[in-house]
Short mmCIF file of C-alpha atoms and ligand atoms in Angstrom, two decimals:
data_model
loop_
_atom_site.label_atom_id
_atom_site.label_comp_id
_atom_site.label_asym_id
_atom_site.label_seq_id
_atom_site.Cartn_x
_atom_site.Cartn_y
_atom_site.Cartn_z
CA UNK A 1 166.06 -28.42 35.34
CA UNK A 2 166.12 -24.63 35.65
CA UNK A 3 165.27 -23.48 39.16
CA UNK A 4 162.25 -21.22 39.22
CA UNK A 5 162.25 -17.86 41.01
CA UNK A 6 158.81 -16.37 41.36
CA UNK A 7 157.76 -12.70 41.58
CA UNK A 8 154.28 -11.95 42.99
CA UNK A 9 153.03 -8.42 42.28
CA UNK A 10 150.20 -7.36 44.57
CA UNK A 11 151.18 -9.88 47.21
CA UNK A 12 149.30 -8.26 50.09
CA UNK A 13 145.94 -8.46 48.30
CA UNK A 14 143.00 -10.95 48.84
CA UNK A 15 144.37 -13.42 46.35
CA UNK A 16 148.08 -12.44 46.41
CA UNK A 17 148.55 -13.09 50.18
CA UNK A 18 147.21 -16.67 49.96
CA UNK A 19 148.82 -17.41 46.58
CA UNK A 20 152.19 -16.21 47.87
CA UNK A 21 152.04 -18.77 50.72
CA UNK A 22 151.02 -21.56 48.25
CA UNK A 23 153.88 -20.60 45.94
CA UNK A 24 156.31 -20.70 48.84
CA UNK A 25 155.13 -24.27 49.63
CA UNK A 26 155.73 -25.23 46.06
CA UNK A 27 159.02 -23.40 45.23
CA UNK A 28 160.54 -22.75 48.60
CA UNK A 29 160.27 -19.66 50.84
CA UNK A 30 163.31 -17.86 49.46
CA UNK A 31 162.43 -18.50 45.83
CA UNK A 32 159.21 -16.38 45.96
CA UNK A 33 159.63 -12.62 46.14
CA UNK A 34 156.51 -10.91 47.36
CA UNK A 35 156.00 -7.28 46.30
CA UNK A 36 153.32 -4.70 46.96
CA UNK A 37 152.90 -0.92 47.29
CA UNK A 38 152.73 -1.36 51.09
CA UNK A 39 154.74 -3.34 53.61
CA UNK A 40 153.11 -6.65 54.63
CA UNK A 41 151.78 -7.04 58.13
CA UNK A 42 153.88 -10.13 58.81
CA UNK A 43 157.32 -11.14 57.72
CA UNK A 44 156.82 -14.42 55.81
CA UNK A 45 159.69 -14.31 53.33
CA UNK A 46 161.50 -12.07 50.86
CA UNK A 47 159.62 -8.78 50.25
CA UNK A 48 160.20 -5.60 48.25
CA UNK A 49 158.15 -2.47 47.77
CA UNK A 50 156.96 -2.22 44.18
CA UNK A 51 154.42 0.02 42.35
CA UNK A 52 153.78 -1.93 39.16
CA UNK A 53 153.51 1.28 37.12
CA UNK A 54 157.18 1.83 38.00
CA UNK A 55 158.78 -0.10 35.24
CA UNK A 56 162.43 0.52 36.21
CA UNK A 57 161.80 -0.85 39.73
CA UNK A 58 160.07 -3.82 38.26
CA UNK A 59 162.93 -4.56 35.94
CA UNK A 60 165.52 -3.99 38.74
CA UNK A 61 163.86 -6.49 40.98
CA UNK A 62 163.43 -9.06 38.31
CA UNK A 63 167.10 -9.03 37.54
CA UNK A 64 168.25 -8.78 41.14
CA UNK A 65 166.17 -11.89 42.05
CA UNK A 66 166.64 -13.71 38.71
CA UNK A 67 162.95 -14.07 38.30
CA UNK A 68 161.56 -16.78 35.92
CA UNK A 69 157.80 -16.45 36.56
CA UNK A 70 155.55 -13.47 37.45
CA UNK A 71 152.14 -13.55 39.03
CA UNK A 72 150.84 -10.05 38.33
CA UNK A 73 147.91 -9.63 40.74
CA UNK A 74 147.92 -5.85 41.36
CA UNK A 75 144.64 -4.29 40.14
CA UNK A 76 141.88 -1.88 41.02
CA UNK A 77 138.63 -3.84 41.25
CA UNK A 78 135.19 -3.12 39.90
CA UNK A 79 133.59 -0.85 42.58
CA UNK A 80 136.83 1.15 43.32
CA UNK A 81 137.39 1.45 39.55
CA UNK A 82 134.13 3.23 39.10
CA UNK A 83 135.18 5.77 41.71
CA UNK A 84 138.64 6.29 40.24
CA UNK A 85 138.71 5.43 36.56
CA UNK A 86 142.00 7.02 35.80
CA UNK A 87 143.80 5.10 38.59
CA UNK A 88 142.11 1.79 37.51
CA UNK A 89 143.23 2.26 33.95
CA UNK A 90 146.79 3.24 34.98
CA UNK A 91 147.32 0.30 37.29
CA UNK A 92 145.41 -2.30 35.39
CA UNK A 93 146.71 -1.47 31.93
CA UNK A 94 150.12 0.18 32.37
CA UNK A 95 150.97 -2.34 35.11
CA UNK A 96 150.14 -5.20 32.83
CA UNK A 97 152.06 -3.58 29.96
CA UNK A 98 155.18 -3.34 32.13
CA UNK A 99 154.87 -7.01 33.15
CA UNK A 100 154.28 -8.12 29.52
CA UNK A 101 157.32 -6.14 28.31
CA UNK A 102 159.44 -7.70 31.05
CA UNK A 103 158.17 -11.21 30.20
CA UNK A 104 159.02 -10.65 26.55
CA UNK A 105 162.53 -9.29 27.24
CA UNK A 106 163.44 -11.87 29.89
CA UNK A 107 161.42 -14.75 28.46
CA UNK A 108 159.39 -15.22 31.67
CA UNK A 109 156.12 -17.03 32.22
CA UNK A 110 153.44 -14.63 33.26
CA UNK A 111 150.11 -15.07 35.06
CA UNK A 112 147.40 -12.37 34.51
CA UNK A 113 144.13 -12.54 36.47
CA UNK A 114 141.04 -11.62 34.45
CA UNK A 115 137.47 -11.72 35.68
CA UNK A 116 133.80 -12.26 34.98
CA UNK A 117 133.69 -8.44 34.79
CA UNK A 118 134.82 -8.69 31.15
CA UNK A 119 131.21 -9.71 30.35
CA UNK A 120 128.47 -7.14 29.83
CA UNK A 121 124.70 -7.10 29.43
CA UNK A 122 124.98 -8.32 25.83
CA UNK A 123 126.73 -11.45 26.93
CA UNK A 124 124.59 -14.57 27.48
CA UNK A 125 124.13 -14.57 31.25
CA UNK A 126 123.58 -18.28 31.87
CA UNK A 127 126.50 -20.69 31.15
CA UNK A 128 128.45 -17.90 29.53
CA UNK A 129 130.62 -19.52 26.78
CA UNK A 130 134.38 -19.17 26.53
CA UNK A 131 134.17 -17.35 23.24
CA UNK A 132 131.34 -14.77 23.53
CA UNK A 133 130.36 -11.13 23.35
CA UNK A 134 132.81 -9.05 25.46
CA UNK A 135 131.42 -5.51 25.89
CA UNK A 136 132.20 -4.74 29.60
CA UNK A 137 130.35 -1.91 31.32
CA UNK A 138 132.80 -1.04 34.07
CA UNK A 139 136.21 0.55 33.93
CA UNK A 140 137.59 -2.52 35.62
CA UNK A 141 135.95 -4.82 33.02
CA UNK A 142 137.14 -2.64 30.17
CA UNK A 143 140.76 -2.71 31.50
CA UNK A 144 140.65 -6.53 32.02
CA UNK A 145 139.11 -7.14 28.57
CA UNK A 146 141.87 -5.02 26.99
CA UNK A 147 144.35 -6.85 29.19
CA UNK A 148 143.23 -10.30 27.93
CA UNK A 149 143.76 -9.13 24.31
CA UNK A 150 147.19 -7.69 25.11
CA UNK A 151 148.12 -11.05 26.62
CA UNK A 152 147.04 -12.95 23.49
CA UNK A 153 148.82 -10.36 21.31
CA UNK A 154 152.12 -10.85 23.18
CA UNK A 155 151.72 -14.58 22.95
CA UNK A 156 150.96 -14.52 19.16
CA UNK A 157 153.53 -11.86 18.30
CA UNK A 158 156.42 -12.54 20.65
CA UNK A 159 155.75 -16.02 21.92
CA UNK A 160 155.30 -14.88 25.50
CA UNK A 161 154.02 -17.72 27.75
CA UNK A 162 151.28 -15.71 29.37
CA UNK A 163 148.36 -17.55 30.98
CA UNK A 164 145.19 -16.15 32.49
CA UNK A 165 141.92 -17.04 34.33
CA UNK A 166 138.59 -15.21 34.40
CA UNK A 167 138.08 -15.49 38.18
CA UNK A 168 134.57 -15.43 39.58
CA UNK A 169 134.12 -13.77 42.96
CA UNK A 170 136.75 -15.33 45.27
CA UNK A 171 135.68 -16.25 48.82
CA UNK A 172 138.21 -17.10 51.49
CA UNK A 173 138.71 -16.83 55.24
CA UNK A 174 142.42 -16.00 54.95
CA UNK A 175 142.09 -12.44 53.56
CA UNK A 176 139.58 -9.65 52.87
CA UNK A 177 138.70 -8.42 49.42
CA UNK A 178 138.92 -4.79 48.61
CA UNK A 179 136.79 -2.65 46.27
CA UNK A 180 134.92 -5.33 44.37
CA UNK A 181 131.25 -6.16 43.77
CA UNK A 182 131.45 -9.81 44.97
CA UNK A 183 132.98 -8.62 48.35
CA UNK A 184 129.64 -9.13 50.09
CA UNK A 185 130.12 -12.94 49.91
CA UNK A 186 133.17 -12.66 52.15
CA UNK A 187 131.96 -9.85 54.48
CA UNK A 188 128.68 -11.74 55.20
CA UNK A 189 130.57 -14.60 56.86
CA UNK A 190 132.46 -12.31 59.21
CA UNK A 191 129.19 -10.81 60.38
CA UNK A 192 127.54 -14.17 60.80
CA UNK A 193 130.39 -15.61 62.89
CA UNK A 194 130.63 -12.46 65.02
CA UNK A 195 126.84 -12.82 65.68
CA UNK A 196 126.07 -9.48 64.02
CA UNK A 197 123.32 -8.73 61.45
CA UNK A 198 124.60 -7.99 57.88
CA UNK A 199 123.36 -5.35 55.44
CA UNK A 200 123.89 -6.57 51.89
CA UNK A 201 124.60 -4.10 49.10
CA UNK A 202 123.15 -6.41 46.48
CA UNK A 203 119.52 -7.49 46.08
CA UNK A 204 118.68 -10.98 47.47
CA UNK A 205 118.05 -12.51 44.07
CA UNK A 206 121.35 -11.39 42.44
CA UNK A 207 123.02 -14.48 41.13
CA UNK A 208 126.74 -14.41 40.54
CA UNK A 209 129.51 -16.98 39.87
CA UNK A 210 131.81 -17.53 42.82
CA UNK A 211 134.77 -19.74 43.77
CA UNK A 212 136.27 -20.81 47.13
CA UNK A 213 139.83 -19.62 47.68
CA UNK A 214 141.30 -23.16 47.85
CA UNK A 215 139.91 -23.88 44.36
CA UNK A 216 141.03 -20.45 42.99
CA UNK A 217 144.60 -21.04 44.23
CA UNK A 218 144.66 -24.61 42.94
CA UNK A 219 143.32 -23.53 39.55
CA UNK A 220 146.02 -20.89 39.23
CA UNK A 221 148.84 -23.29 40.10
CA UNK A 222 147.40 -26.04 37.90
CA UNK A 223 147.19 -23.62 34.93
CA UNK A 224 150.71 -22.27 35.48
CA UNK A 225 152.16 -25.81 35.91
CA UNK A 226 150.44 -27.29 32.79
CA UNK A 227 152.64 -28.04 29.71
CA UNK A 228 152.52 -25.07 27.31
CA UNK A 229 151.20 -27.22 24.50
CA UNK A 230 147.99 -27.85 26.47
CA UNK A 231 147.19 -24.09 26.73
CA UNK A 232 144.87 -23.33 23.84
CA UNK A 233 143.31 -20.12 25.20
CA UNK A 234 145.73 -17.21 25.41
CA UNK A 235 143.14 -14.57 26.22
CA UNK A 236 141.77 -15.91 29.45
CA UNK A 237 140.11 -19.17 30.54
CA UNK A 238 136.48 -19.17 31.89
CA UNK A 239 136.65 -20.67 35.37
CA UNK A 240 133.56 -21.90 37.25
CA UNK A 241 132.82 -23.53 40.65
CA UNK A 242 129.46 -22.42 41.99
CA UNK A 243 126.77 -19.78 41.50
CA UNK A 244 124.41 -18.37 44.12
CA UNK A 245 122.38 -15.43 45.25
CA UNK A 246 122.73 -13.51 48.59
CA UNK A 247 119.50 -15.13 49.71
CA UNK A 248 120.79 -18.66 48.99
CA UNK A 249 124.07 -17.85 50.71
CA UNK A 250 122.13 -16.60 53.76
CA UNK A 251 120.18 -19.85 53.86
CA UNK A 252 123.39 -21.88 53.70
CA UNK A 253 124.92 -19.86 56.56
CA UNK A 254 121.77 -20.28 58.64
CA UNK A 255 122.30 -23.99 58.73
CA UNK A 256 125.29 -23.14 60.94
CA UNK A 257 124.12 -19.85 62.47
CA UNK A 258 120.31 -20.25 62.69
CA UNK A 259 119.42 -16.76 63.96
CA UNK A 260 121.65 -14.87 61.41
CA UNK A 261 119.82 -11.79 60.08
CA UNK A 262 120.38 -10.07 56.70
CA UNK A 263 118.95 -6.88 55.40
CA UNK A 264 119.23 -5.48 51.88
CA UNK A 265 120.33 -1.96 50.83
CA UNK A 266 121.40 -2.24 47.14
CA UNK A 267 123.72 0.53 46.05
CA UNK A 268 125.58 1.30 42.77
CA UNK A 269 127.20 -2.15 42.82
CA UNK A 270 123.74 -3.68 41.95
CA UNK A 271 124.01 -2.36 38.43
CA UNK A 272 127.54 -3.75 38.08
CA UNK A 273 126.42 -7.18 39.26
CA UNK A 274 123.44 -7.20 36.92
CA UNK A 275 125.81 -6.58 33.93
CA UNK A 276 127.79 -9.79 34.76
CA UNK A 277 127.10 -13.46 34.14
CA UNK A 278 125.06 -15.64 36.43
CA UNK A 279 127.00 -18.82 35.61
CA UNK A 280 129.97 -19.75 33.50
CA UNK A 281 130.84 -22.59 31.07
CA UNK A 282 134.42 -23.61 31.78
CA UNK A 283 134.60 -26.55 29.36
CA UNK A 284 137.83 -25.28 27.88
CA UNK A 285 139.61 -25.23 31.24
CA UNK A 286 138.32 -28.74 32.04
CA UNK A 287 139.42 -30.01 28.66
CA UNK A 288 142.90 -28.33 28.38
CA UNK A 289 144.37 -28.68 31.93
CA UNK A 290 141.76 -30.87 33.64
CA UNK A 291 140.19 -28.26 35.83
CA UNK A 292 137.66 -29.60 38.45
CA UNK A 293 136.40 -27.51 41.40
CA UNK A 294 136.26 -29.22 44.79
CA UNK A 295 133.89 -26.83 46.70
CA UNK A 296 130.20 -26.13 46.20
CA UNK A 297 128.03 -23.73 48.23
CA UNK A 298 127.56 -26.11 51.18
CA UNK A 299 131.20 -27.26 51.39
CA UNK A 300 132.48 -23.70 51.09
CA UNK A 301 130.11 -22.43 53.76
CA UNK A 302 131.03 -25.10 56.26
CA UNK A 303 134.80 -24.57 55.75
CA UNK A 304 134.48 -20.70 55.95
CA UNK A 305 132.58 -20.97 59.24
CA UNK A 306 134.98 -23.44 60.82
CA UNK A 307 137.96 -21.33 59.98
CA UNK A 308 136.49 -17.99 60.89
CA UNK A 309 135.24 -19.37 64.26
CA UNK A 310 138.86 -20.30 64.99
CA UNK A 311 140.01 -16.80 63.93
CA UNK A 312 137.50 -15.10 66.14
CA UNK A 313 138.09 -17.63 68.88
CA UNK A 314 134.43 -18.51 69.38
CA UNK A 315 134.73 -22.24 69.04
N1 LIG B 401 135.61 -9.87 42.44
C1 LIG B 401 135.75 -8.89 41.42
C2 LIG B 401 135.01 -7.72 41.73
O1 LIG B 401 133.90 -7.86 42.34
C3 LIG B 401 135.32 -9.49 40.13
O2 LIG B 401 136.42 -9.92 39.42
O3 LIG B 401 135.27 -6.65 41.28
#
């Protein structure tokens, strides 16, 4: 069997940092090359600086490390994308294009993260189907919707084995999100565990689909490890685990931190959230590669609080 060498692009990010560790557990520390535009805080294995818009550096590293699979996680998220559309387009589209071209030339398997942000206000908001209206209303969503179609094109035209998930908001204790609309659902836990009040930038009744980090990582690995013949969706798979509002999350946290206080000051991110789905139909993922989430709101909340208490040493 061919030995796999993995390249993670955007390895310092919210998902990338946790996924890199999981990949090193699966493939071995030295068979996973982490890359990012900044040096990592800790030395956990092979690392190289890489800006994904720099195609020559990407190609050089892929050859040097004999890469067989790429996890292309570098992206500008929804809130930051609205503040810098040009940068978001450049990183999210040209970065993907470079990864797709490399995957085509070197016959690599490629993972591309998509998002619930590909949906827009014309999309059915409840139980959003796999095949539906995709008219995103953010720069981030537009770039990811275009990216999904590029992925399918490279698969149909060149046979590239590219696989993708439409992640809901990802919640984990291991890392902080940056520049997204679902970021509140991570920040709120840090405030609760530190015993500080939290000011939420979304309205209390804003329902969004979310997933716990452990489930998001497992979904990614399960999709990438599935036999190619089982992958029927080459744009991006809907992925669901739970859906809740800031008010419901606050109630779940109060079961562990009874006097936790939350105020609400909605900002421009409210409009972004309202253009997205409330809940997702992930039948295709369940059918094709047997996807099942393990964490619901209660299970996720308890696990987050246990781990964050350890981190803040307030056990
Ligand atoms: N978590 C992302 C964001 O809020 C959605 O994919 O931008």
